[in-house]
Amino acid sequence: PYKSQRKVPIVNTATMPPYNAEISAGSLLPLEGRRIAALLLTDPDDAAWRHAIEVENILQKKTPATARRQATLIRKRLNTLDAAGWTLLVEGEHEVATQLLLAAAVKHSHLLGDFLLKVYAHRQRRLEPALAPVDWHDFLAECAHHDPAVAGWSESTRAKLFQVIVRILVEAKYLQNARSMKLTPR
């Protein structure tokens, strides 16, 4: 017999801004990502989620507000994966977990994905040795053409976003370090 398929809500992406600054809440956060994945595998209700994040403090953060902010970011990223991805994240080797977290972060953040595609990949194709801060400014100018809200971001937000994206690329071994921003061979 025919089984009905689970209905997936249709999201009108035309009304959603393509870019947001959510990524500024944290880089890949591998240890925290593993802990959130393990929690998600238990299919927690809202009360269990709050208890794990705020009372048990599974992320080991100094304040409940920081724990909530990072847990929310990681959960949104990990919701782009399925339970098999969460299991691999929890049980897999460090490198596998890092690449899964990068994939989830790219799926969650168009800003990060477009930066990798338009800036990082362009530099790599041209065999240029490193990223430069001007790349970020040019990239944001281009983003503002697609999403006018980007033009309204403060300089501190722009700087924080660049700092987090560079940290993500260092953690994923796409850059040697944050200071030199030297590209590593892929």
PDB file of N, CA, C and O in Angstrom, residues 13-56:
ATOM      1  N   THR A  13      11.871  31.412  -0.526  1.00  0.00           N
ATOM      2  CA  THR A  13      13.198  31.988  -0.364  1.00  0.00           C
ATOM      3  C   THR A  13      13.308  33.365  -1.004  1.00  0.00           C
ATOM      4  O   THR A  13      14.250  34.096  -0.714  1.00  0.00           O
ATOM      5  N   ALA A  14      12.365  33.745  -1.850  1.00  0.00           N
ATOM      6  CA  ALA A  14      12.407  35.066  -2.462  1.00  0.00           C
ATOM      7  C   ALA A  14      12.207  36.156  -1.416  1.00  0.00           C
ATOM      8  O   ALA A  14      12.687  37.272  -1.583  1.00  0.00           O
ATOM      9  N   THR A  15      11.507  35.837  -0.317  1.00  0.00           N
ATOM     10  CA  THR A  15      11.278  36.842   0.710  1.00  0.00           C
ATOM     11  C   THR A  15      12.357  36.824   1.785  1.00  0.00           C
ATOM     12  O   THR A  15      12.413  37.722   2.619  1.00  0.00           O
ATOM     13  N   MET A  16      13.189  35.807   1.801  1.00  0.00           N
ATOM     14  CA  MET A  16      14.240  35.709   2.804  1.00  0.00           C
ATOM     15  C   MET A  16      15.498  36.414   2.294  1.00  0.00           C
ATOM     16  O   MET A  16      15.871  36.246   1.137  1.00  0.00           O
ATOM     17  N   PRO A  17      16.163  37.186   3.154  1.00  0.00           N
ATOM     18  CA  PRO A  17      17.414  37.802   2.705  1.00  0.00           C
ATOM     19  C   PRO A  17      18.468  36.724   2.492  1.00  0.00           C
ATOM     20  O   PRO A  17      18.558  35.774   3.277  1.00  0.00           O
ATOM     21  N   PRO A  18      19.249  36.854   1.433  1.00  0.00           N
ATOM     22  CA  PRO A  18      20.242  35.807   1.165  1.00  0.00           C
ATOM     23  C   PRO A  18      21.373  35.763   2.197  1.00  0.00           C
ATOM     24  O   PRO A  18      21.952  34.723   2.418  1.00  0.00           O
ATOM     25  N   TYR A  19      21.654  36.887   2.831  1.00  0.00           N
ATOM     26  CA  TYR A  19      22.780  36.926   3.766  1.00  0.00           C
ATOM     27  C   TYR A  19      22.298  37.355   5.147  1.00  0.00           C
ATOM     28  O   TYR A  19      21.398  38.168   5.281  1.00  0.00           O
ATOM     29  N   ASN A  20      22.939  36.765   6.165  1.00  0.00           N
ATOM     30  CA  ASN A  20      22.682  37.210   7.534  1.00  0.00           C
ATOM     31  C   ASN A  20      23.991  37.130   8.308  1.00  0.00           C
ATOM     32  O   ASN A  20      24.957  36.528   7.850  1.00  0.00           O
ATOM     33  N   ALA A  21      23.991  37.745   9.479  1.00  0.00           N
ATOM     34  CA  ALA A  21      25.209  37.813  10.285  1.00  0.00           C
ATOM     35  C   ALA A  21      25.225  36.776  11.405  1.00  0.00           C
ATOM     36  O   ALA A  21      26.034  36.868  12.319  1.00  0.00           O
ATOM     37  N   GLU A  22      24.366  35.765  11.338  1.00  0.00           N
ATOM     38  CA  GLU A  22      24.293  34.749  12.393  1.00  0.00           C
ATOM     39  C   GLU A  22      25.623  34.056  12.641  1.00  0.00           C
ATOM     40  O   GLU A  22      25.924  33.665  13.763  1.00  0.00           O
ATOM     41  N   ILE A  23      26.407  33.909  11.601  1.00  0.00           N
ATOM     42  CA  ILE A  23      27.669  33.183  11.700  1.00  0.00           C
ATOM     43  C   ILE A  23      28.620  33.837  12.699  1.00  0.00           C
ATOM     44  O   ILE A  23      29.541  33.198  13.208  1.00  0.00           O
ATOM     45  N   SER A  24      28.378  35.099  13.029  1.00  0.00           N
ATOM     46  CA  SER A  24      29.258  35.803  13.961  1.00  0.00           C
ATOM     47  C   SER A  24      29.199  35.218  15.373  1.00  0.00           C
ATOM     48  O   SER A  24      30.060  35.511  16.200  1.00  0.00           O
ATOM     49  N   ALA A  25      28.207  34.371  15.657  1.00  0.00           N
ATOM     50  CA  ALA A  25      28.086  33.767  16.990  1.00  0.00           C
ATOM     51  C   ALA A  25      29.150  32.716  17.263  1.00  0.00           C
ATOM     52  O   ALA A  25      29.326  32.304  18.413  1.00  0.00           O
ATOM     53  N   GLY A  26      29.865  32.264  16.243  1.00  0.00           N
ATOM     54  CA  GLY A  26      30.919  31.290  16.505  1.00  0.00           C
ATOM     55  C   GLY A  26      31.463  30.641  15.254  1.00  0.00           C
ATOM     56  O   GLY A  26      30.797  30.588  14.227  1.00  0.00           O
ATOM     57  N   SER A  27      32.684  30.142  15.376  1.00  0.00           N
ATOM     58  CA  SER A  27      33.312  29.455  14.245  1.00  0.00           C
ATOM     59  C   SER A  27      32.787  28.022  14.183  1.00  0.00           C
ATOM     60  O   SER A  27      31.626  27.783  14.467  1.00  0.00           O
ATOM     61  N   LEU A  28      33.603  27.056  13.842  1.00  0.00           N
ATOM     62  CA  LEU A  28      33.109  25.679  13.702  1.00  0.00           C
ATOM     63  C   LEU A  28      32.754  25.037  15.038  1.00  0.00           C
ATOM     64  O   LEU A  28      31.880  24.182  15.093  1.00  0.00           O
ATOM     65  N   LEU A  29      33.432  25.435  16.104  1.00  0.00           N
ATOM     66  CA  LEU A  29      33.126  24.931  17.445  1.00  0.00           C
ATOM     67  C   LEU A  29      33.017  23.398  17.471  1.00  0.00           C
ATOM     68  O   LEU A  29      31.974  22.828  17.789  1.00  0.00           O
ATOM     69  N   PRO A  30      34.114  22.700  17.158  1.00  0.00           N
ATOM     70  CA  PRO A  30      34.047  21.237  17.019  1.00  0.00           C
ATOM     71  C   PRO A  30      33.616  20.490  18.280  1.00  0.00           C
ATOM     72  O   PRO A  30      32.778  19.588  18.199  1.00  0.00           O
ATOM     73  N   LEU A  31      34.145  20.833  19.433  1.00  0.00           N
ATOM     74  CA  LEU A  31      33.761  20.138  20.666  1.00  0.00           C
ATOM     75  C   LEU A  31      32.283  20.378  20.969  1.00  0.00           C
ATOM     76  O   LEU A  31      31.531  19.442  21.256  1.00  0.00           O
ATOM     77  N   GLU A  32      31.873  21.628  20.854  1.00  0.00           N
ATOM     78  CA  GLU A  32      30.476  21.979  21.101  1.00  0.00           C
ATOM     79  C   GLU A  32      29.558  21.330  20.067  1.00  0.00           C
ATOM     80  O   GLU A  32      28.462  20.870  20.388  1.00  0.00           O
ATOM     81  N   GLY A  33      30.019  21.269  18.813  1.00  0.00           N
ATOM     82  CA  GLY A  33      29.243  20.637  17.751  1.00  0.00           C
ATOM     83  C   GLY A  33      28.991  19.164  18.030  1.00  0.00           C
ATOM     84  O   GLY A  33      27.881  18.655  17.824  1.00  0.00           O
ATOM     85  N   ARG A  34      30.007  18.472  18.517  1.00  0.00           N
ATOM     86  CA  ARG A  34      29.850  17.053  18.866  1.00  0.00           C
ATOM     87  C   ARG A  34      28.837  16.883  19.998  1.00  0.00           C
ATOM     88  O   ARG A  34      28.014  15.976  19.985  1.00  0.00           O
ATOM     89  N   ARG A  35      28.908  17.778  20.975  1.00  0.00           N
ATOM     90  CA  ARG A  35      27.987  17.680  22.116  1.00  0.00           C
ATOM     91  C   ARG A  35      26.541  17.960  21.696  1.00  0.00           C
ATOM     92  O   ARG A  35      25.625  17.280  22.147  1.00  0.00           O
ATOM     93  N   ILE A  36      26.359  18.960  20.836  1.00  0.00           N
ATOM     94  CA  ILE A  36      25.004  19.274  20.360  1.00  0.00           C
ATOM     95  C   ILE A  36      24.482  18.138  19.482  1.00  0.00           C
ATOM     96  O   ILE A  36      23.314  17.763  19.572  1.00  0.00           O
ATOM     97  N   ALA A  37      25.344  17.559  18.646  1.00  0.00           N
ATOM     98  CA  ALA A  37      24.920  16.432  17.808  1.00  0.00           C
ATOM     99  C   ALA A  37      24.465  15.261  18.681  1.00  0.00           C
ATOM    100  O   ALA A  37      23.442  14.627  18.406  1.00  0.00           O
ATOM    101  N   ALA A  38      25.221  14.986  19.740  1.00  0.00           N
ATOM    102  CA  ALA A  38      24.836  13.902  20.652  1.00  0.00           C
ATOM    103  C   ALA A  38      23.488  14.209  21.302  1.00  0.00           C
ATOM    104  O   ALA A  38      22.634  13.318  21.441  1.00  0.00           O
ATOM    105  N   LEU A  39      23.271  15.457  21.667  1.00  0.00           N
ATOM    106  CA  LEU A  39      21.987  15.852  22.253  1.00  0.00           C
ATOM    107  C   LEU A  39      20.862  15.706  21.234  1.00  0.00           C
ATOM    108  O   LEU A  39      19.793  15.191  21.548  1.00  0.00           O
ATOM    109  N   LEU A  40      21.096  16.134  19.999  1.00  0.00           N
ATOM    110  CA  LEU A  40      20.068  16.032  18.958  1.00  0.00           C
ATOM    111  C   LEU A  40      19.684  14.583  18.686  1.00  0.00           C
ATOM    112  O   LEU A  40      18.532  14.296  18.358  1.00  0.00           O
ATOM    113  N   LEU A  41      20.636  13.676  18.827  1.00  0.00           N
ATOM    114  CA  LEU A  41      20.345  12.263  18.607  1.00  0.00           C
ATOM    115  C   LEU A  41      19.361  11.710  19.632  1.00  0.00           C
ATOM    116  O   LEU A  41      18.715  10.687  19.392  1.00  0.00           O
ATOM    117  N   THR A  42      19.205  12.396  20.768  1.00  0.00           N
ATOM    118  CA  THR A  42      18.235  11.966  21.777  1.00  0.00           C
ATOM    119  C   THR A  42      16.847  12.536  21.504  1.00  0.00           C
ATOM    120  O   THR A  42      15.911  12.241  22.249  1.00  0.00           O
ATOM    121  N   ASP A  43      16.710  13.342  20.458  1.00  0.00           N
ATOM    122  CA  ASP A  43      15.452  13.981  20.083  1.00  0.00           C
ATOM    123  C   ASP A  43      14.818  14.711  21.274  1.00  0.00           C
ATOM    124  O   ASP A  43      13.697  14.409  21.690  1.00  0.00           O
ATOM    125  N   PRO A  44      15.553  15.705  21.821  1.00  0.00           N
ATOM    126  CA  PRO A  44      15.064  16.359  23.041  1.00  0.00           C
ATOM    127  C   PRO A  44      13.870  17.273  22.773  1.00  0.00           C
ATOM    128  O   PRO A  44      13.784  17.898  21.719  1.00  0.00           O
ATOM    129  N   ASP A  45      12.960  17.337  23.736  1.00  0.00           N
ATOM    130  CA  ASP A  45      11.896  18.335  23.639  1.00  0.00           C
ATOM    131  C   ASP A  45      12.487  19.666  24.133  1.00  0.00           C
ATOM    132  O   ASP A  45      13.658  19.728  24.535  1.00  0.00           O
ATOM    133  N   ASP A  46      11.685  20.726  24.128  1.00  0.00           N
ATOM    134  CA  ASP A  46      12.199  22.043  24.506  1.00  0.00           C
ATOM    135  C   ASP A  46      12.741  22.071  25.929  1.00  0.00           C
ATOM    136  O   ASP A  46      13.779  22.684  26.194  1.00  0.00           O
ATOM    137  N   ALA A  47      12.047  21.406  26.843  1.00  0.00           N
ATOM    138  CA  ALA A  47      12.488  21.395  28.246  1.00  0.00           C
ATOM    139  C   ALA A  47      13.827  20.663  28.398  1.00  0.00           C
ATOM    140  O   ALA A  47      14.729  21.143  29.109  1.00  0.00           O
ATOM    141  N   ALA A  48      13.967  19.530  27.734  1.00  0.00           N
ATOM    142  CA  ALA A  48      15.224  18.767  27.803  1.00  0.00           C
ATOM    143  C   ALA A  48      16.365  19.556  27.163  1.00  0.00           C
ATOM    144  O   ALA A  48      17.497  19.540  27.661  1.00  0.00           O
ATOM    145  N   TRP A  49      16.068  20.252  26.071  1.00  0.00           N
ATOM    146  CA  TRP A  49      17.078  21.086  25.396  1.00  0.00           C
ATOM    147  C   TRP A  49      17.568  22.174  26.364  1.00  0.00           C
ATOM    148  O   TRP A  49      18.764  22.345  26.560  1.00  0.00           O
ATOM    149  N   ARG A  50      16.628  22.919  26.940  1.00  0.00           N
ATOM    150  CA  ARG A  50      16.989  24.002  27.860  1.00  0.00           C
ATOM    151  C   ARG A  50      17.765  23.465  29.059  1.00  0.00           C
ATOM    152  O   ARG A  50      18.759  24.068  29.482  1.00  0.00           O
ATOM    153  N   HIS A  51      17.337  22.340  29.590  1.00  0.00           N
ATOM    154  CA  HIS A  51      18.027  21.747  30.746  1.00  0.00           C
ATOM    155  C   HIS A  51      19.477  21.402  30.382  1.00  0.00           C
ATOM    156  O   HIS A  51      20.401  21.709  31.149  1.00  0.00           O
ATOM    157  N   ALA A  52      19.676  20.762  29.237  1.00  0.00           N
ATOM    158  CA  ALA A  52      21.027  20.370  28.816  1.00  0.00           C
ATOM    159  C   ALA A  52      21.921  21.586  28.582  1.00  0.00           C
ATOM    160  O   ALA A  52      23.098  21.587  28.973  1.00  0.00           O
ATOM    161  N   ILE A  53      21.362  22.625  27.973  1.00  0.00           N
ATOM    162  CA  ILE A  53      22.165  23.803  27.623  1.00  0.00           C
ATOM    163  C   ILE A  53      22.383  24.719  28.822  1.00  0.00           C
ATOM    164  O   ILE A  53      23.508  25.172  29.079  1.00  0.00           O
ATOM    165  N   GLU A  54      21.321  24.992  29.573  1.00  0.00           N
ATOM    166  CA  GLU A  54      21.408  26.000  30.628  1.00  0.00           C
ATOM    167  C   GLU A  54      21.729  25.441  32.009  1.00  0.00           C
ATOM    168  O   GLU A  54      22.420  26.092  32.793  1.00  0.00           O
ATOM    169  N   VAL A  55      21.248  24.252  32.341  1.00  0.00           N
ATOM    170  CA  VAL A  55      21.464  23.700  33.680  1.00  0.00           C
ATOM    171  C   VAL A  55      22.701  22.792  33.697  1.00  0.00           C
ATOM    172  O   VAL A  55      23.628  23.010  34.477  1.00  0.00           O
ATOM    173  N   GLU A  56      22.706  21.802  32.817  1.00  0.00           N
ATOM    174  CA  GLU A  56      23.870  20.907  32.751  1.00  0.00           C
ATOM    175  C   GLU A  56      25.076  21.619  32.156  1.00  0.00           C
ATOM    176  O   GLU A  56      26.211  21.193  32.376  1.00  0.00           O
TER     177      GLU A  56
END
